mmCIF file of C-alpha atoms in Angstrom:
data_model
loop_
_atom_site.group_PDB
_atom_site.id
_atom_site.type_symbol
_atom_site.label_atom_id
_atom_site.label_comp_id
_atom_site.label_asym_id
_atom_site.label_seq_id
_atom_site.Cartn_x
_atom_site.Cartn_y
_atom_site.Cartn_z
ATOM 1 C CA MET V 647 14.931 12.146 3.446
ATOM 2 C CA THR V 648 15.814 8.643 2.281
ATOM 3 C CA LEU V 649 13.638 7.456 0.076
ATOM 4 C CA THR V 650 12.373 3.465 0.786
ATOM 5 C CA VAL V 651 11.096 1.849 -2.964
ATOM 6 C CA TYR V 652 8.223 -0.266 -1.098
ATOM 7 C CA PRO V 653 7.971 -3.456 -3.861
ATOM 8 C CA ALA V 654 4.287 -4.079 -4.913
ATOM 9 C CA ILE V 655 2.828 -7.950 -4.317
ATOM 10 C CA ASP V 656 -1.144 -7.200 -5.112
ATOM 11 C CA LEU V 657 -3.010 -10.534 -4.705
ATOM 12 C CA LYS V 658 -6.689 -12.633 -6.449
ATOM 13 C CA GLY V 659 -7.220 -15.399 -5.671
ATOM 14 C CA GLY V 660 -3.844 -16.597 -4.834
ATOM 15 C CA ARG V 661 -2.238 -14.878 -7.627
ATOM 16 C CA VAL V 662 0.696 -11.994 -8.124
ATOM 17 C CA VAL V 663 -1.232 -9.493 -10.755
ATOM 18 C CA ARG V 664 -2.005 -5.774 -11.050
ATOM 19 C CA LEU V 665 -4.731 -4.291 -11.616
ATOM 20 C CA ARG V 666 -6.342 -1.255 -13.821
ATOM 21 C CA ARG V 667 -7.274 1.757 -11.175
ATOM 22 C CA GLY V 668 -8.382 -0.568 -8.825
ATOM 23 C CA GLU V 669 -10.598 -2.301 -10.970
ATOM 24 C CA MET V 670 -10.575 -6.201 -10.785
ATOM 25 C CA ASP V 671 -11.857 -7.450 -13.884
ATOM 26 C CA GLN V 672 -9.152 -4.577 -15.046
ATOM 27 C CA ALA V 673 -5.870 -7.768 -13.276
ATOM 28 C CA THR V 674 -2.978 -9.184 -15.348
ATOM 29 C CA VAL V 675 -1.606 -11.658 -13.459
ATOM 30 C CA TYR V 676 2.455 -11.475 -13.055
ATOM 31 C CA ASN V 677 3.549 -14.699 -11.443
ATOM 32 C CA ASP V 678 1.012 -17.974 -9.742
ATOM 33 C CA ASP V 679 4.241 -18.086 -6.480
ATOM 34 C CA PRO V 680 3.981 -15.422 -4.519
ATOM 35 C CA GLY V 681 6.256 -16.721 -2.280
ATOM 36 C CA ALA V 682 8.630 -17.004 -5.306
ATOM 37 C CA GLN V 683 8.089 -13.099 -5.681
ATOM 38 C CA ALA V 684 8.779 -12.284 -2.082
ATOM 39 C CA ALA V 685 11.702 -14.144 -2.852
ATOM 40 C CA LEU V 686 12.643 -13.320 -5.840
ATOM 41 C CA PHE V 687 12.176 -8.854 -4.802
ATOM 42 C CA ALA V 688 14.290 -9.960 -1.917
ATOM 43 C CA GLN V 689 17.469 -11.625 -4.166
ATOM 44 C CA ALA V 690 17.204 -7.866 -5.884
ATOM 45 C CA GLY V 691 17.862 -6.044 -2.483
ATOM 46 C CA PHE V 692 14.873 -4.668 -1.529
ATOM 47 C CA ARG V 693 14.436 -3.535 1.823
ATOM 48 C CA TRP V 694 10.078 -3.931 2.413
ATOM 49 C CA LEU V 695 7.754 -5.623 0.504
ATOM 50 C CA HIS V 696 4.093 -4.055 0.229
ATOM 51 C CA VAL V 697 1.442 -6.748 0.451
ATOM 52 C CA VAL V 698 -2.004 -5.757 -0.973
ATOM 53 C CA ASP V 699 -4.660 -8.946 -0.341
ATOM 54 C CA LEU V 700 -7.240 -7.059 -2.524
ATOM 55 C CA ASP V 701 -10.346 -10.300 -2.630
ATOM 56 C CA GLY V 702 -9.968 -9.038 1.306
ATOM 57 C CA ALA V 703 -9.905 -5.730 0.529
ATOM 58 C CA PHE V 704 -13.882 -6.245 -1.908
ATOM 59 C CA ALA V 705 -14.883 -8.989 1.038
ATOM 60 C CA GLY V 706 -13.839 -7.016 4.401
ATOM 61 C CA ARG V 707 -12.119 -10.107 5.476
ATOM 62 C CA PRO V 708 -8.567 -12.124 4.814
ATOM 63 C CA ALA V 709 -8.686 -13.939 1.818
ATOM 64 C CA ASN V 710 -5.730 -14.262 0.449
ATOM 65 C CA ALA V 711 -4.272 -15.520 4.188
ATOM 66 C CA GLU V 712 -2.689 -18.786 2.745
ATOM 67 C CA ALA V 713 -0.723 -16.750 -0.183
ATOM 68 C CA VAL V 714 0.584 -14.041 1.987
ATOM 69 C CA ARG V 715 1.561 -16.909 4.071
ATOM 70 C CA ASP V 716 3.986 -18.419 1.729
ATOM 71 C CA ILE V 717 5.019 -14.717 0.928
ATOM 72 C CA LEU V 718 5.972 -14.150 4.772
ATOM 73 C CA ALA V 719 7.881 -17.763 5.038
ATOM 74 C CA ALA V 720 9.903 -17.205 1.256
ATOM 75 C CA THR V 721 10.986 -14.212 2.436
ATOM 76 C CA SER V 722 12.427 -12.557 6.052
ATOM 77 C CA LEU V 723 12.013 -9.257 4.597
ATOM 78 C CA PRO V 724 9.317 -7.207 6.813
ATOM 79 C CA VAL V 725 5.987 -6.744 4.733
ATOM 80 C CA GLN V 726 3.460 -4.722 5.153
ATOM 81 C CA LEU V 727 0.179 -5.736 4.788
ATOM 82 C CA GLY V 728 -3.359 -4.010 3.661
ATOM 83 C CA GLY V 729 -6.746 -5.971 2.381
ATOM 84 C CA GLY V 730 -9.559 -6.997 4.662
ATOM 85 C CA VAL V 731 -8.476 -6.091 8.349
ATOM 86 C CA ARG V 732 -11.872 -4.581 10.232
ATOM 87 C CA ASP V 733 -11.218 -6.072 13.418
ATOM 88 C CA MET V 734 -8.772 -5.559 16.102
ATOM 89 C CA ALA V 735 -8.414 -9.375 16.243
ATOM 90 C CA THR V 736 -7.363 -9.457 11.742
ATOM 91 C CA LEU V 737 -4.764 -7.435 12.828
ATOM 92 C CA GLU V 738 -3.193 -8.917 15.479
ATOM 93 C CA ALA V 739 -3.442 -12.154 14.312
ATOM 94 C CA TRP V 740 -1.286 -10.889 11.403
ATOM 95 C CA LEU V 741 0.985 -9.319 13.324
ATOM 96 C CA ASP V 742 1.237 -12.958 15.332
ATOM 97 C CA ALA V 743 1.903 -15.077 12.018
ATOM 98 C CA GLY V 744 5.140 -12.030 11.448
ATOM 99 C CA VAL V 745 3.590 -8.410 9.498
ATOM 100 C CA ALA V 746 5.029 -6.239 10.285
ATOM 101 C CA ARG V 747 3.093 -3.300 9.695
ATOM 102 C CA VAL V 748 -0.747 -3.767 8.418
ATOM 103 C CA ILE V 749 -2.414 -1.039 6.672
ATOM 104 C CA LEU V 750 -5.896 -0.070 7.533
ATOM 105 C CA GLY V 751 -7.622 1.582 4.725
ATOM 106 C CA SER V 752 -11.254 1.005 5.070
ATOM 107 C CA ALA V 753 -10.710 0.774 8.614
ATOM 108 C CA ALA V 754 -10.045 4.163 9.209
ATOM 109 C CA ALA V 755 -12.078 5.577 7.075
ATOM 110 C CA LYS V 756 -15.344 4.679 8.302
ATOM 111 C CA ASN V 757 -14.376 2.568 11.972
ATOM 112 C CA PRO V 758 -11.625 5.825 12.626
ATOM 113 C CA ASP V 759 -11.977 4.777 16.860
ATOM 114 C CA PHE V 760 -10.850 1.323 16.085
ATOM 115 C CA ALA V 761 -8.218 2.143 13.789
ATOM 116 C CA ARG V 762 -7.011 5.082 16.821
ATOM 117 C CA GLU V 763 -6.800 2.349 19.182
ATOM 118 C CA ALA V 764 -4.106 0.011 17.071
ATOM 119 C CA CYS V 765 -1.987 2.659 15.895
ATOM 120 C CA ARG V 766 -1.622 3.687 20.212
ATOM 121 C CA LYS V 767 -2.363 -0.454 20.659
ATOM 122 C CA HIS V 768 0.936 -1.283 18.476
ATOM 123 C CA PRO V 769 3.176 1.832 17.615
ATOM 124 C CA GLY V 770 4.940 1.848 14.667
ATOM 125 C CA CYS V 771 3.448 -0.980 13.355
ATOM 126 C CA VAL V 772 -0.263 -0.078 12.104
ATOM 127 C CA ALA V 773 0.123 2.342 8.191
ATOM 128 C CA ILE V 774 -2.908 4.441 7.469
ATOM 129 C CA GLY V 775 -4.126 3.434 3.836
ATOM 130 C CA ILE V 776 -5.750 6.868 2.382
ATOM 131 C CA ASP V 777 -6.913 5.615 -1.234
ATOM 132 C CA ALA V 778 -7.946 9.106 -3.275
ATOM 133 C CA ARG V 779 -10.359 9.542 -6.284
ATOM 134 C CA ASP V 780 -9.771 13.483 -7.289
ATOM 135 C CA GLY V 781 -8.915 13.835 -3.839
ATOM 136 C CA ARG V 782 -11.479 12.173 -1.511
ATOM 137 C CA VAL V 783 -10.849 9.192 0.074
ATOM 138 C CA ALA V 784 -12.539 5.765 -1.725
ATOM 139 C CA THR V 785 -13.080 2.631 0.279
ATOM 140 C CA GLU V 786 -14.220 -0.969 0.008
ATOM 141 C CA GLY V 787 -11.283 -1.888 -2.106
ATOM 142 C CA TRP V 788 -11.443 1.540 -3.224
ATOM 143 C CA ALA V 789 -15.596 0.976 -5.084
ATOM 144 C CA GLU V 790 -16.398 3.580 -2.961
ATOM 145 C CA THR V 791 -15.867 7.205 -2.497
ATOM 146 C CA GLY V 792 -17.123 9.523 -0.372
ATOM 147 C CA GLU V 793 -16.718 13.511 -0.141
ATOM 148 C CA MET V 794 -13.766 13.045 2.701
ATOM 149 C CA THR V 795 -10.703 14.866 1.909
ATOM 150 C CA ALA V 796 -7.239 12.574 1.984
ATOM 151 C CA LEU V 797 -6.078 15.016 3.373
ATOM 152 C CA ASP V 798 -9.482 15.988 6.454
ATOM 153 C CA LEU V 799 -9.040 11.704 6.328
ATOM 154 C CA ALA V 800 -5.059 11.628 7.429
ATOM 155 C CA LEU V 801 -4.969 14.456 9.926
ATOM 156 C CA ARG V 802 -7.182 12.275 12.081
ATOM 157 C CA PHE V 803 -4.258 9.801 12.752
ATOM 158 C CA GLU V 804 -1.664 12.989 13.335
ATOM 159 C CA ASP V 805 -1.560 12.402 17.147
ATOM 160 C CA ALA V 806 -1.948 8.165 17.642
ATOM 161 C CA GLY V 807 1.051 6.718 16.997
ATOM 162 C CA ALA V 808 0.688 5.622 13.421
ATOM 163 C CA ALA V 809 3.937 4.523 11.620
ATOM 164 C CA ALA V 810 3.379 6.116 7.700
ATOM 165 C CA VAL V 811 0.575 7.361 6.145
ATOM 166 C CA ILE V 812 -0.350 5.089 2.058
ATOM 167 C CA HIS V 813 -1.042 6.872 -0.389
ATOM 168 C CA THR V 814 -3.224 6.151 -3.337
ATOM 169 C CA ASP V 815 -4.126 7.858 -6.452
ATOM 170 C CA ILE V 816 -5.935 5.836 -7.861
ATOM 171 C CA ASP V 817 -6.890 6.980 -11.040
ATOM 172 C CA ARG V 818 -2.994 6.886 -11.656
ATOM 173 C CA ASP V 819 -2.627 2.997 -10.037
ATOM 174 C CA GLY V 820 -1.342 0.585 -12.918
ATOM 175 C CA MET V 821 -1.761 3.313 -15.650
ATOM 176 C CA LEU V 822 2.738 3.838 -15.138
ATOM 177 C CA GLY V 823 1.670 7.695 -15.848
ATOM 178 C CA GLY V 824 3.589 8.967 -13.157
ATOM 179 C CA VAL V 825 3.284 9.278 -9.598
ATOM 180 C CA ASN V 826 0.959 12.879 -8.291
ATOM 181 C CA VAL V 827 4.537 13.860 -6.974
ATOM 182 C CA GLU V 828 2.468 17.590 -5.727
ATOM 183 C CA ALA V 829 -0.786 15.885 -3.636
ATOM 184 C CA THR V 830 1.393 14.187 -1.628
ATOM 185 C CA ALA V 831 4.036 15.980 -0.775
ATOM 186 C CA ALA V 832 0.953 18.725 0.347
ATOM 187 C CA LEU V 833 -0.269 15.882 1.819
ATOM 188 C CA ALA V 834 3.377 14.978 4.027
ATOM 189 C CA ALA V 835 3.630 18.863 4.314
ATOM 190 C CA ARG V 836 1.495 18.927 6.964
ATOM 191 C CA LEU V 837 1.740 15.717 8.475
ATOM 192 C CA THR V 838 4.751 14.810 10.945
ATOM 193 C CA THR V 839 3.592 11.709 10.046
ATOM 194 C CA PRO V 840 5.792 9.985 7.911
ATOM 195 C CA VAL V 841 4.233 9.887 4.469
ATOM 196 C CA ILE V 842 4.607 6.869 1.568
ATOM 197 C CA ALA V 843 3.662 8.002 -2.252
ATOM 198 C CA SER V 844 1.415 4.823 -4.534
ATOM 199 C CA GLY V 845 0.201 4.178 -7.447
ATOM 200 C CA GLY V 846 1.470 5.385 -10.674
ATOM 201 C CA VAL V 847 5.419 5.493 -10.805
ATOM 202 C CA ALA V 848 6.785 4.319 -14.746
ATOM 203 C CA SER V 849 10.231 5.214 -14.618
ATOM 204 C CA ALA V 850 13.530 5.827 -12.671
ATOM 205 C CA ALA V 851 12.682 9.341 -13.691
ATOM 206 C CA ASP V 852 9.342 9.105 -11.352
ATOM 207 C CA LEU V 853 11.645 8.287 -8.347
ATOM 208 C CA ALA V 854 14.131 10.919 -9.390
ATOM 209 C CA ALA V 855 10.708 13.283 -8.327
ATOM 210 C CA VAL V 856 9.538 11.465 -5.665
ATOM 211 C CA ARG V 857 12.700 12.043 -3.876
ATOM 212 C CA ALA V 858 12.874 15.719 -5.198
ATOM 213 C CA ALA V 859 10.355 16.293 -3.291
ATOM 214 C CA GLY V 860 12.228 16.399 0.257
ATOM 215 C CA ASN V 861 9.276 14.782 1.710
ATOM 216 C CA ILE V 862 8.975 11.879 1.054
ATOM 217 C CA GLU V 863 9.237 8.877 2.919
ATOM 218 C CA GLY V 864 9.284 6.897 0.593
ATOM 219 C CA VAL V 865 6.869 5.158 -2.691
ATOM 220 C CA ILE V 866 5.227 1.590 -3.878
ATOM 221 C CA VAL V 867 6.056 0.330 -7.145
ATOM 222 C CA GLY V 868 4.281 -1.579 -8.922
ATOM 223 C CA ARG V 869 3.526 -2.699 -12.669
ATOM 224 C CA ALA V 870 7.183 -1.258 -13.596
ATOM 225 C CA LEU V 871 9.095 -3.910 -11.976
ATOM 226 C CA TYR V 872 6.867 -6.715 -13.224
ATOM 227 C CA ASP V 873 7.031 -4.924 -16.752
ATOM 228 C CA GLY V 874 10.601 -4.286 -16.632
ATOM 229 C CA ARG V 875 10.281 -0.503 -17.961
ATOM 230 C CA LEU V 876 12.482 -0.664 -14.224
ATOM 231 C CA THR V 877 15.012 -3.030 -12.991
ATOM 232 C CA PRO V 878 15.140 -3.307 -9.501
ATOM 233 C CA ALA V 879 19.093 -2.052 -9.729
ATOM 234 C CA GLU V 880 17.712 1.204 -10.670
ATOM 235 C CA ALA V 881 15.364 1.802 -8.663
ATOM 236 C CA LEU V 882 17.413 1.332 -5.876
ATOM 237 C CA ARG V 883 19.137 3.158 -6.928
ATOM 238 C CA ALA V 884 16.804 6.333 -6.097
#
C-alpha cells in the first residue's frame, strides 16, 4: 500500500498553530499566514493538505472560514478539512468552495445517521474522524470522552462509502512520542475503509513504522515538520 503523508495546518484565531493533546491553551503559533503555509507545503511536493478549524471544533460551526479560503486560494492541492461541520448545509458549502474531502468527527459520533447520509450523498468526499483517548471516542474538540470505542464507531460506517477513517490518538497528538501504530493497524485490520493515522509523528522512523504496518493508507504530520525534526523531503521519501 502506498503511504500518503498529509501535512497538517491547524487553525486557531486565523493562525497556524499546533496543540499538545488537543489542549487549546497549549497552542504554539507557527505562521500568521495559513495561505503562505499551504503554499510552502505545495512547493515541497506534498500531494494533500490536512486542515483543521480548531475553534470550529469547539464552537460546533466554522470559525476560521477566511483562513480556509486563503488556503484554498493559495494552492491547487486537495484539502481535507475538519472542525465544526455538523450539518449537510455546512458540509456542502465547503465542498462547493473547493474542499476535496470534509471530515466529520463529533457529528459522526453524535449524529451517525447524518454522517452516513453525507457519505452516501457525496461518495469519496467525506471522511470519518475518530479521535480516541485510551481507545474511547472523544468529541467536541476532544473536550468530551464517552464510552464508545473507536472500532465500534468505525464499523457504523463500513457500508456508507466513507473516503477514509482518520484515527487520532489524542494522548500522542502534538507530543512527538511516536504514532500508536498498533492501535491504528488493528483498526485498519477490521475495516475495508482506508485508515489514516494521526498523532505522535516525530521522525522518519515513525513514518517507516506506519508504512511497515502494511494496512495504513496515510499519516498526518504536524509538529515534527514545523519544529524541523522531520524535513518535507524525509516525509515524502516515506
